[in-house]
PDB file of C-alpha atoms and ligand atoms in Angstrom:
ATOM      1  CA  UNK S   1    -132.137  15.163-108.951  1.00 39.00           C
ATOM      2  CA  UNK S   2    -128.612  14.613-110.035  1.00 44.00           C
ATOM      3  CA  UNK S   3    -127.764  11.786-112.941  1.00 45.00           C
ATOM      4  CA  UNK S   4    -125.035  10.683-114.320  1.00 47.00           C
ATOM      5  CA  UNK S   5    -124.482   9.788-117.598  1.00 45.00           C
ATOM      6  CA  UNK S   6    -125.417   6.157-117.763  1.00 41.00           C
ATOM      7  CA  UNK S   7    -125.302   4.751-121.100  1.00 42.00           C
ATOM      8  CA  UNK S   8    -124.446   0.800-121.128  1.00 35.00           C
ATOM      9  CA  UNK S   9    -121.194   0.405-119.775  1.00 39.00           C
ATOM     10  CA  UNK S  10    -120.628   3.560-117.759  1.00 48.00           C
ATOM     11  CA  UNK S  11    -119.233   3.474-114.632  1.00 46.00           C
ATOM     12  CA  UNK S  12    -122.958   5.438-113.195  1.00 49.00           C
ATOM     13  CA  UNK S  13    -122.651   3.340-110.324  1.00 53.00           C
ATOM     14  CA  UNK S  14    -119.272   3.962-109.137  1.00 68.00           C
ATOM     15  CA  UNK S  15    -119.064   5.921-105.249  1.00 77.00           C
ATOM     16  CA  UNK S  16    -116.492   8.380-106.608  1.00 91.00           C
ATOM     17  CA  UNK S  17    -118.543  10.221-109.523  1.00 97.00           C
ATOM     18  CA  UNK S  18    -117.559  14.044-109.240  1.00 97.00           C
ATOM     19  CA  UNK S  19    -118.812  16.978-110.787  1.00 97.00           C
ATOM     20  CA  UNK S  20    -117.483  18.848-114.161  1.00 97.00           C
ATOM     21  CA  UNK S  21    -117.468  21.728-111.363  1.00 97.00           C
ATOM     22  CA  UNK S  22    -114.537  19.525-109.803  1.00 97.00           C
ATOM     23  CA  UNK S  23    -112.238  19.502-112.378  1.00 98.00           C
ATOM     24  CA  UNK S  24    -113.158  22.553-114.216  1.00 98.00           C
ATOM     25  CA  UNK S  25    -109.574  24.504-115.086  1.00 98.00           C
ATOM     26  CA  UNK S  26    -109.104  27.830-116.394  1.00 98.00           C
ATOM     27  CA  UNK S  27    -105.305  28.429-117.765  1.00 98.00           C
ATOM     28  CA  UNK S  28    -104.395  32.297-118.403  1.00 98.00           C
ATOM     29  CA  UNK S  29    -100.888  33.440-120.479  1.00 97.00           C
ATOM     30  CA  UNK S  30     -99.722  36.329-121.932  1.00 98.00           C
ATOM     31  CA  UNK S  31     -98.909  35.359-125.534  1.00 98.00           C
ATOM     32  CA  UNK S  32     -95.496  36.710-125.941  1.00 97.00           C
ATOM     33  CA  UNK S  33     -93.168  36.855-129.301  1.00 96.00           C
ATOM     34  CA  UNK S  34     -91.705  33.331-128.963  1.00 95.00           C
ATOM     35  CA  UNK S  35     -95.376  32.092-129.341  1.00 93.00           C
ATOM     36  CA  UNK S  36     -96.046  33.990-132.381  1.00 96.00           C
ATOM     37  CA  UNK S  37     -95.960  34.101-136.416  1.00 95.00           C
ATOM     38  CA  UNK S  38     -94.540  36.968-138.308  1.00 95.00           C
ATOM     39  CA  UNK S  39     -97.303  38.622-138.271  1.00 96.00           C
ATOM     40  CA  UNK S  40     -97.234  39.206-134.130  1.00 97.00           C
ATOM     41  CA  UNK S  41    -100.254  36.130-134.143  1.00 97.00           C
ATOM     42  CA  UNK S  42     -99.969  33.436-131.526  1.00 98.00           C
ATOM     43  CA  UNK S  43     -98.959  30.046-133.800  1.00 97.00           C
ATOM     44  CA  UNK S  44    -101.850  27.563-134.013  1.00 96.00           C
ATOM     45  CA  UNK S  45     -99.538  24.905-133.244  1.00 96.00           C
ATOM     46  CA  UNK S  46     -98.623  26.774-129.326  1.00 97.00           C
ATOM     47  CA  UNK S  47    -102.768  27.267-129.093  1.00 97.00           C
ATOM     48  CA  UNK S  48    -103.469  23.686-130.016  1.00 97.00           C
ATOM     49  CA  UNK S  49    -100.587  22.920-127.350  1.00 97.00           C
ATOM     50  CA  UNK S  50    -102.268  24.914-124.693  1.00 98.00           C
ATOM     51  CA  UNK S  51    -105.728  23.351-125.725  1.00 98.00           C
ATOM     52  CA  UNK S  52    -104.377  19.883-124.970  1.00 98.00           C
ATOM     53  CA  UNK S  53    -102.512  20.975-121.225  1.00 98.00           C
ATOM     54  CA  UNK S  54    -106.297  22.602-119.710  1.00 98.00           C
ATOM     55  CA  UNK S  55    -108.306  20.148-121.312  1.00 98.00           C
ATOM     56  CA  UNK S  56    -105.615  17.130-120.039  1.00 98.00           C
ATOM     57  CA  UNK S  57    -105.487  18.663-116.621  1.00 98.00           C
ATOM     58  CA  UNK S  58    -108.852  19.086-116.073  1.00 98.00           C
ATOM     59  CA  UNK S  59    -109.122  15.012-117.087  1.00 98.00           C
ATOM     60  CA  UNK S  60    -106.191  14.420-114.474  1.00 98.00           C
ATOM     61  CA  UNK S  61    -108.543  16.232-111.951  1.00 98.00           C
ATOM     62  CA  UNK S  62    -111.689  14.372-112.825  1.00 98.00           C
ATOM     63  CA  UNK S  63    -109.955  10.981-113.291  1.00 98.00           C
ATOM     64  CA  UNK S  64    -106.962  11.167-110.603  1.00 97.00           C
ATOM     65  CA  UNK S  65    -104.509   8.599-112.977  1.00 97.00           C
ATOM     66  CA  UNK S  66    -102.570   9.090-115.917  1.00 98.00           C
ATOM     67  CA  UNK S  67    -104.294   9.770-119.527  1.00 98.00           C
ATOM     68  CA  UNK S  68    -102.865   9.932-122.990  1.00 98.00           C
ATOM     69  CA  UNK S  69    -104.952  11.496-125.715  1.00 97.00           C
ATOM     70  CA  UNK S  70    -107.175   9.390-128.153  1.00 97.00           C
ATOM     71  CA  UNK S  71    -108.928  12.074-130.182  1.00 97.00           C
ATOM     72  CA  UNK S  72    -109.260  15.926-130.673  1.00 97.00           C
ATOM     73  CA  UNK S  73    -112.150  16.596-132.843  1.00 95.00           C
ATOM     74  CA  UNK S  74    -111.773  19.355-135.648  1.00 88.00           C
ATOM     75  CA  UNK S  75    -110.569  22.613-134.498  1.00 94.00           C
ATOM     76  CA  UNK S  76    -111.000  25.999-136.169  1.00 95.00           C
ATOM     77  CA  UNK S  77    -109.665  29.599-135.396  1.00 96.00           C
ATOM     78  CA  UNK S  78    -111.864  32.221-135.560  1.00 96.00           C
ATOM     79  CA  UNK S  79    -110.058  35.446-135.075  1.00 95.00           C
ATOM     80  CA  UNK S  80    -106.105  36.067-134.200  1.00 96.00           C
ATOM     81  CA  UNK S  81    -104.554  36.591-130.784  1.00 97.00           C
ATOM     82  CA  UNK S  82    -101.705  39.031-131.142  1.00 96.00           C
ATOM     83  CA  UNK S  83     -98.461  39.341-128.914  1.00 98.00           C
ATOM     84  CA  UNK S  84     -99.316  41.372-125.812  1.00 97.00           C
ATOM     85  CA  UNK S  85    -102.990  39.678-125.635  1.00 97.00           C
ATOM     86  CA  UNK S  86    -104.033  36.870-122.932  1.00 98.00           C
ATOM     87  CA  UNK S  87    -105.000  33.541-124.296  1.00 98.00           C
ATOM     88  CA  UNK S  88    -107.465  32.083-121.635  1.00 98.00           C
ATOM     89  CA  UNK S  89    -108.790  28.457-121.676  1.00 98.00           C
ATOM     90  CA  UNK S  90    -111.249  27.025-119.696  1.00 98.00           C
ATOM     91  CA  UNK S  91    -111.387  23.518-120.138  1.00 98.00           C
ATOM     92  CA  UNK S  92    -114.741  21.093-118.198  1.00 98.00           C
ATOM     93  CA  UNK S  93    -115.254  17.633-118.529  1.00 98.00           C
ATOM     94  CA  UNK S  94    -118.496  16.921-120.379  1.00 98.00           C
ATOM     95  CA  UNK S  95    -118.941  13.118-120.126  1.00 98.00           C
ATOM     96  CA  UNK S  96    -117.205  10.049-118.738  1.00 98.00           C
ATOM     97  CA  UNK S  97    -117.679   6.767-120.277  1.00 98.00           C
ATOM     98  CA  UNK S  98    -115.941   3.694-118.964  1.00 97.00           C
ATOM     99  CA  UNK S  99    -111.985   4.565-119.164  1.00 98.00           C
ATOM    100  CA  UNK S 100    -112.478   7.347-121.904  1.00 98.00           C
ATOM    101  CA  UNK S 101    -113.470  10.763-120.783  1.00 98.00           C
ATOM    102  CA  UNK S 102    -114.483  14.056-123.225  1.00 98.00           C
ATOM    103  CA  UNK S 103    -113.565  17.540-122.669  1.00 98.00           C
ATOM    104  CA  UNK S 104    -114.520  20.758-123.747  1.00 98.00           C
ATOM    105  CA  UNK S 105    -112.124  23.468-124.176  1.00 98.00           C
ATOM    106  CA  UNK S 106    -112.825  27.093-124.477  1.00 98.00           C
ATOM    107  CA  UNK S 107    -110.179  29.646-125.566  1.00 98.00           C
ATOM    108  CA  UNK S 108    -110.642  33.669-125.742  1.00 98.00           C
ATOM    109  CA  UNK S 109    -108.400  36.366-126.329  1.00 98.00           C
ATOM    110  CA  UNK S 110    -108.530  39.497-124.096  1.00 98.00           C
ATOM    111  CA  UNK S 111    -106.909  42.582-125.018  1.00 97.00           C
ATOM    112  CA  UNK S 112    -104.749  43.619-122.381  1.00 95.00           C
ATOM    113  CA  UNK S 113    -105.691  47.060-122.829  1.00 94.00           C
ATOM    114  CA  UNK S 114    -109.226  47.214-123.077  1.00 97.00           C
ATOM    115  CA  UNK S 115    -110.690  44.143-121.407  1.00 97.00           C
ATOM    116  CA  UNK S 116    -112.315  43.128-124.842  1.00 97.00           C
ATOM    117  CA  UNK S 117    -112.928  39.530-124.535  1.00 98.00           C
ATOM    118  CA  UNK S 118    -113.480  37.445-127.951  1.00 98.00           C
ATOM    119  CA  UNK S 119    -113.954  33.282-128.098  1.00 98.00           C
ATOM    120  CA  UNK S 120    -111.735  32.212-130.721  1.00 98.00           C
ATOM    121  CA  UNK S 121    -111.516  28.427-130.533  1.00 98.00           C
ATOM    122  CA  UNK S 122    -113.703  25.305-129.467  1.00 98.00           C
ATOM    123  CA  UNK S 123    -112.172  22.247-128.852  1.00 98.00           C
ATOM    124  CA  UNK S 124    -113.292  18.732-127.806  1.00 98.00           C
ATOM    125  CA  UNK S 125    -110.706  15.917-126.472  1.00 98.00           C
ATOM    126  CA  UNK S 126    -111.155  12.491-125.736  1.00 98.00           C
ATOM    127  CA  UNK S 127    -108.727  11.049-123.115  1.00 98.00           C
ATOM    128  CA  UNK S 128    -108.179   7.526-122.356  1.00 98.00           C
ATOM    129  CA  UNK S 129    -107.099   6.617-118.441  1.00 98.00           C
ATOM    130  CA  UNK S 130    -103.970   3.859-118.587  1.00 98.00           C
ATOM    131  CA  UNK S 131    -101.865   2.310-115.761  1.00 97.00           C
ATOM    132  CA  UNK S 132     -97.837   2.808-115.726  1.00 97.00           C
ATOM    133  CA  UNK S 133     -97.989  -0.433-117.537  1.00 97.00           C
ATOM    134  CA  UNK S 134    -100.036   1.030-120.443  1.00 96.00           C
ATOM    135  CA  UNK S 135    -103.841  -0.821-119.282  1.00 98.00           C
ATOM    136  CA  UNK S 136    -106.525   0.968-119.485  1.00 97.00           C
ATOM    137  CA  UNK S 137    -108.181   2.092-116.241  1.00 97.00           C
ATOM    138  CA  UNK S 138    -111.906   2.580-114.989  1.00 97.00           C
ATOM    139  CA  UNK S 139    -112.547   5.997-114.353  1.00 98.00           C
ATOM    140  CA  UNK S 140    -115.098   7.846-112.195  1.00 98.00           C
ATOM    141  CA  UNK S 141    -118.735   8.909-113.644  1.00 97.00           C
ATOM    142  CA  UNK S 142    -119.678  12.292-113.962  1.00 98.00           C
ATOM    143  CA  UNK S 143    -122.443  13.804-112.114  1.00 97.00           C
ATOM    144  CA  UNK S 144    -124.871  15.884-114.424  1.00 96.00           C
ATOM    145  CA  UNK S 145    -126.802  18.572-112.596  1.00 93.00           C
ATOM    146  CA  UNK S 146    -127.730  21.103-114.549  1.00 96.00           C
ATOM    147  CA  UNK S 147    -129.962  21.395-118.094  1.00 97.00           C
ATOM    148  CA  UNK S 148    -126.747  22.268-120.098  1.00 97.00           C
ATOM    149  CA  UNK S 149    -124.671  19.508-118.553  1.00 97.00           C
ATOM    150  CA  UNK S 150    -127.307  16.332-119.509  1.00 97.00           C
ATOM    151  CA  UNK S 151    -127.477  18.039-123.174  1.00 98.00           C
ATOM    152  CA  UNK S 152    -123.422  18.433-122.981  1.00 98.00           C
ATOM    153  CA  UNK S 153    -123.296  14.787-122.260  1.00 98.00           C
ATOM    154  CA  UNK S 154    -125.688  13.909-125.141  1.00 98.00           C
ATOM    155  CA  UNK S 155    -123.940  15.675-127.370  1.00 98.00           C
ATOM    156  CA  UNK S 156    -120.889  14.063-126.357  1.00 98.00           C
ATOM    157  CA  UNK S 157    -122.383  10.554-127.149  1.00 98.00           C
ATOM    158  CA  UNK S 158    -123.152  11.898-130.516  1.00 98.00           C
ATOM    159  CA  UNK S 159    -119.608  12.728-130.648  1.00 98.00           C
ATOM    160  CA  UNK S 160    -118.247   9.746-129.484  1.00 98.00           C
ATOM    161  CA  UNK S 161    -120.033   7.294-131.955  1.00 98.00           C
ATOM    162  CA  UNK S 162    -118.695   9.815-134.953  1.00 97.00           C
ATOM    163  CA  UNK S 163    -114.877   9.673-133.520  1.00 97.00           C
ATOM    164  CA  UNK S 164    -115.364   5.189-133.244  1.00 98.00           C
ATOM    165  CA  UNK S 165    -116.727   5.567-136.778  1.00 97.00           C
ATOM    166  CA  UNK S 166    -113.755   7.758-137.408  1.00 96.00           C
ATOM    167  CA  UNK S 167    -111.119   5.421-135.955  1.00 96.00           C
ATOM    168  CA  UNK S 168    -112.462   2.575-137.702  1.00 96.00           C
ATOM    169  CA  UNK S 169    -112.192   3.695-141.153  1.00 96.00           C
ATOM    170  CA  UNK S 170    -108.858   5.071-140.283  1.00 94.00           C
ATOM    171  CA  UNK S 171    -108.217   1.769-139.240  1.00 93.00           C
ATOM    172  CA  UNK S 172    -109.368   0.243-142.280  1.00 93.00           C
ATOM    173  CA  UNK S 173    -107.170   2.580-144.145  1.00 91.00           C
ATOM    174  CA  UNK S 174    -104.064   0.824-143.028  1.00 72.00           C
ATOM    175  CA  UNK S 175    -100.936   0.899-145.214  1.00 71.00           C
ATOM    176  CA  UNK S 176     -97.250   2.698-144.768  1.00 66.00           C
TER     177      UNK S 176
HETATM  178  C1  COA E 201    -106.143   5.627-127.172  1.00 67.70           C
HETATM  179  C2  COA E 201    -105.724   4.192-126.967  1.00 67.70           C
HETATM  180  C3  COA E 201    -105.223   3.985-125.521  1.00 67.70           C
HETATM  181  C4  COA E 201    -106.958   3.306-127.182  1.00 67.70           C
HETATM  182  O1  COA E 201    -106.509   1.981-127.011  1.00 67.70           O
HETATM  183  P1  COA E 201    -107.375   0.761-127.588  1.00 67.70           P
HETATM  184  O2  COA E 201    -106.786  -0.505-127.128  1.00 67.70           O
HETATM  185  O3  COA E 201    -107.575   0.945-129.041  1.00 67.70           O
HETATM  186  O4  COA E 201    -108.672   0.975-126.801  1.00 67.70           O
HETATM  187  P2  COA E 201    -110.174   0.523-126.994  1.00 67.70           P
HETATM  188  O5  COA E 201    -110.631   0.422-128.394  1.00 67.70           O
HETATM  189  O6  COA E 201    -110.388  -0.676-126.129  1.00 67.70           O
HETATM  190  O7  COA E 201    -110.887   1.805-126.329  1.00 67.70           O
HETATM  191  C5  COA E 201    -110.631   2.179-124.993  1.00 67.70           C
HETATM  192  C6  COA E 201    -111.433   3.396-124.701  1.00 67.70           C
HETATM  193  O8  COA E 201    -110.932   4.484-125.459  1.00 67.70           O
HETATM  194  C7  COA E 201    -111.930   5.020-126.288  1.00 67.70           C
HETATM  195  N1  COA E 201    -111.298   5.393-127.538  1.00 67.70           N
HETATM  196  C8  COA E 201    -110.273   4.774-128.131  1.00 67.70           C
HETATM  197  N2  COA E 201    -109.946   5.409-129.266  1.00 67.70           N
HETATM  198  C9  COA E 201    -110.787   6.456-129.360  1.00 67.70           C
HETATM  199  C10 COA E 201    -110.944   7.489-130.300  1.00 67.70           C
HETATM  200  N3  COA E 201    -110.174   7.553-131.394  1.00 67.70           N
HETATM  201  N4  COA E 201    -111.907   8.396-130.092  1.00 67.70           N
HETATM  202  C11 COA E 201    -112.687   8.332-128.993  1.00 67.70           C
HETATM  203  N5  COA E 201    -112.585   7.388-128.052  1.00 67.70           N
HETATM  204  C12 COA E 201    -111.642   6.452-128.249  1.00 67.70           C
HETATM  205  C13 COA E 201    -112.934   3.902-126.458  1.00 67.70           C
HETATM  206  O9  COA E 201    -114.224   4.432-126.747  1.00 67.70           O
HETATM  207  C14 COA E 201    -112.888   3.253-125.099  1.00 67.70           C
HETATM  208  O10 COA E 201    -113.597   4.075-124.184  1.00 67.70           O
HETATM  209  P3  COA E 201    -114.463   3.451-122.945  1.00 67.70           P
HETATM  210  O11 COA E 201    -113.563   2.477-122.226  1.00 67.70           O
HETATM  211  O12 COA E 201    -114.732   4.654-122.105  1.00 67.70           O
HETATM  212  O13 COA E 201    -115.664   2.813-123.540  1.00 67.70           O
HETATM  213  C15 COA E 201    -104.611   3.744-127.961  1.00 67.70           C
HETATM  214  O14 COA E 201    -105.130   3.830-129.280  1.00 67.70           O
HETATM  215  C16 COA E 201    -103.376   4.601-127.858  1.00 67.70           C
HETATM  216  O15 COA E 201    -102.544   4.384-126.992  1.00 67.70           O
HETATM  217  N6  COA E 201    -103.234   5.593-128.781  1.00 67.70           N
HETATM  218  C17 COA E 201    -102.087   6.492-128.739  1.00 67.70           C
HETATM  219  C18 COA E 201    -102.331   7.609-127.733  1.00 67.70           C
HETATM  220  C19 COA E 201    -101.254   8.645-127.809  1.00 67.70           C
HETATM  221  O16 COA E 201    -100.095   8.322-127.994  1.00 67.70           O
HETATM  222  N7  COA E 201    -101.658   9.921-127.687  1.00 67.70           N
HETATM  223  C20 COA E 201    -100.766  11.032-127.848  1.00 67.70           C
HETATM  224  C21 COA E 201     -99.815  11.229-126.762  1.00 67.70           C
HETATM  225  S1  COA E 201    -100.532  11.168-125.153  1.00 67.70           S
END
C-alpha cells in the first residue's frame, strides 16, 4: 500500500502527491578545461553548482512553483573527476514536508574511455516553495512506495530536525 510521509503538518492529504519517480532527474556533462583546477580536476565550486541545478530541478518537477534553497547539508569529495570525464547527477526527492522539500543528489564520474563508473559525492538539499511575492507555498506530498523510499523519508526527518537545530543556533549567533 502506498504512504506518504505524514508527519504533523504534511500536506499527506493533498490530491496531487506524486512520486520521487516523477521528478527524478539525471544531468550528464563532459567536464571540460573551463571547469577545472590546475591540476585538469573539475573545481568543487562548478560540482557544488551542478549539485544545486539537478537537485533544484528535480524540486521544480515535484513541486511545479518556484523554490530558493534553504539548506545543503555537508558535502564531501571522494575521488577527482578529471577534464575529458562525465560528471553525472541524479538527483530524487526524498521527502516533502509542508512548503520545504529534501533532495538527494548523486554524482559519479565515468571515464570516457573505459565506462568505469565511480560515486564521488552525496548531497542533500532542502528547498523552500515561495510565490513571485516571496510567500511561502504548500507543496504536494510525496508518495512512498518502496522499502528504501519510507527509510529515505525517515532519514530525512532525522535530517531535518538537525538542519532547524542548525539554523537556530546560527540564528542565535547573530552579529556583523
Ligand atoms: C529559506 C527561507 C525561505 C525560510 O524562510 P522562513 O521565513 O525562515 O521560513 P520558516 O521558518 O517559516 O520555514 C519555512 C519552511 O522552510 C523550512 N526551512 C527553513 N529554513 C530551513 C533550513 N535552514 N533547513 C531546513 N529547512 C528549513 C522549514 O522547515 C519550513 O518547512 P515546512 O513549511 O515544510 O515545515 C528564508 O530563510 C530565505 O529566503 N532564505 C534565503 C534563501 C536563499 O536566498 N537561497 C539561496 C538562493 S536561492
Amino acid at each position: 500500500m502506498p504512504q506518504q510521509l505524514g508527519s504533523g503538518n504534511a500536506p499527506a492529504a493533498r490530491a496531487d502527491a506524486k512520486r520521487a519517480s516523477e521528478s527524478a532527474t539525471e544531468m550528464v556533462q563532459v567536464v571540460l578545461p573551463n571547469d577545472a583546477n590546475p591540476l585538469g580536476f573539475i573545481l568543487g565550486g562548478t560540482v557544488m553548482h551542478l549539485i544545486d541545478i539537478a537537485g533544484a530541478i528535480a524540486c521544480h518537477r515535484h513541486t511545479r512553483t518556484l523554490l530558493v534553497t534553504a539548506a545543503v547539508d555537508g558535502l564531501q569529495f571522494l575521488h577527482p573527476i578529471k577534464v575529458g570525464d562525465l560528471i553525472i547527477l541524479k538527483a530524487r526527492v526524498t521527502a516533502a514536508w509542508s512548503t520545504s522539500l529534501e533532495v538527494e543528489v548523486e554524482v559519479f564520474s565515468e571515464e570516457t574511455l573505459t565506462g568505469l563508473r565511480r560515486m564521488t559525492s552525496v548531497a542533500y538539499l532542502t528547498f523552500v516553495a515561495i510565490d513571485r511575492d516571496g510567500r511561502r507555498v504548500p507543496i504536494p506530498g510525496l508518495i512512498l512506495e518502496t522499502a528504501e523510499e519510507k527509510r529515505k523519508a525517515a532519514d530525512a526527518d532525522v535530517r531535518r530536525a538537525e538542519r532547524l537545530k542548525a539554523r537556530t543556533r546560527l540564528q542565535q549567533r547573530g552579529g556583523c
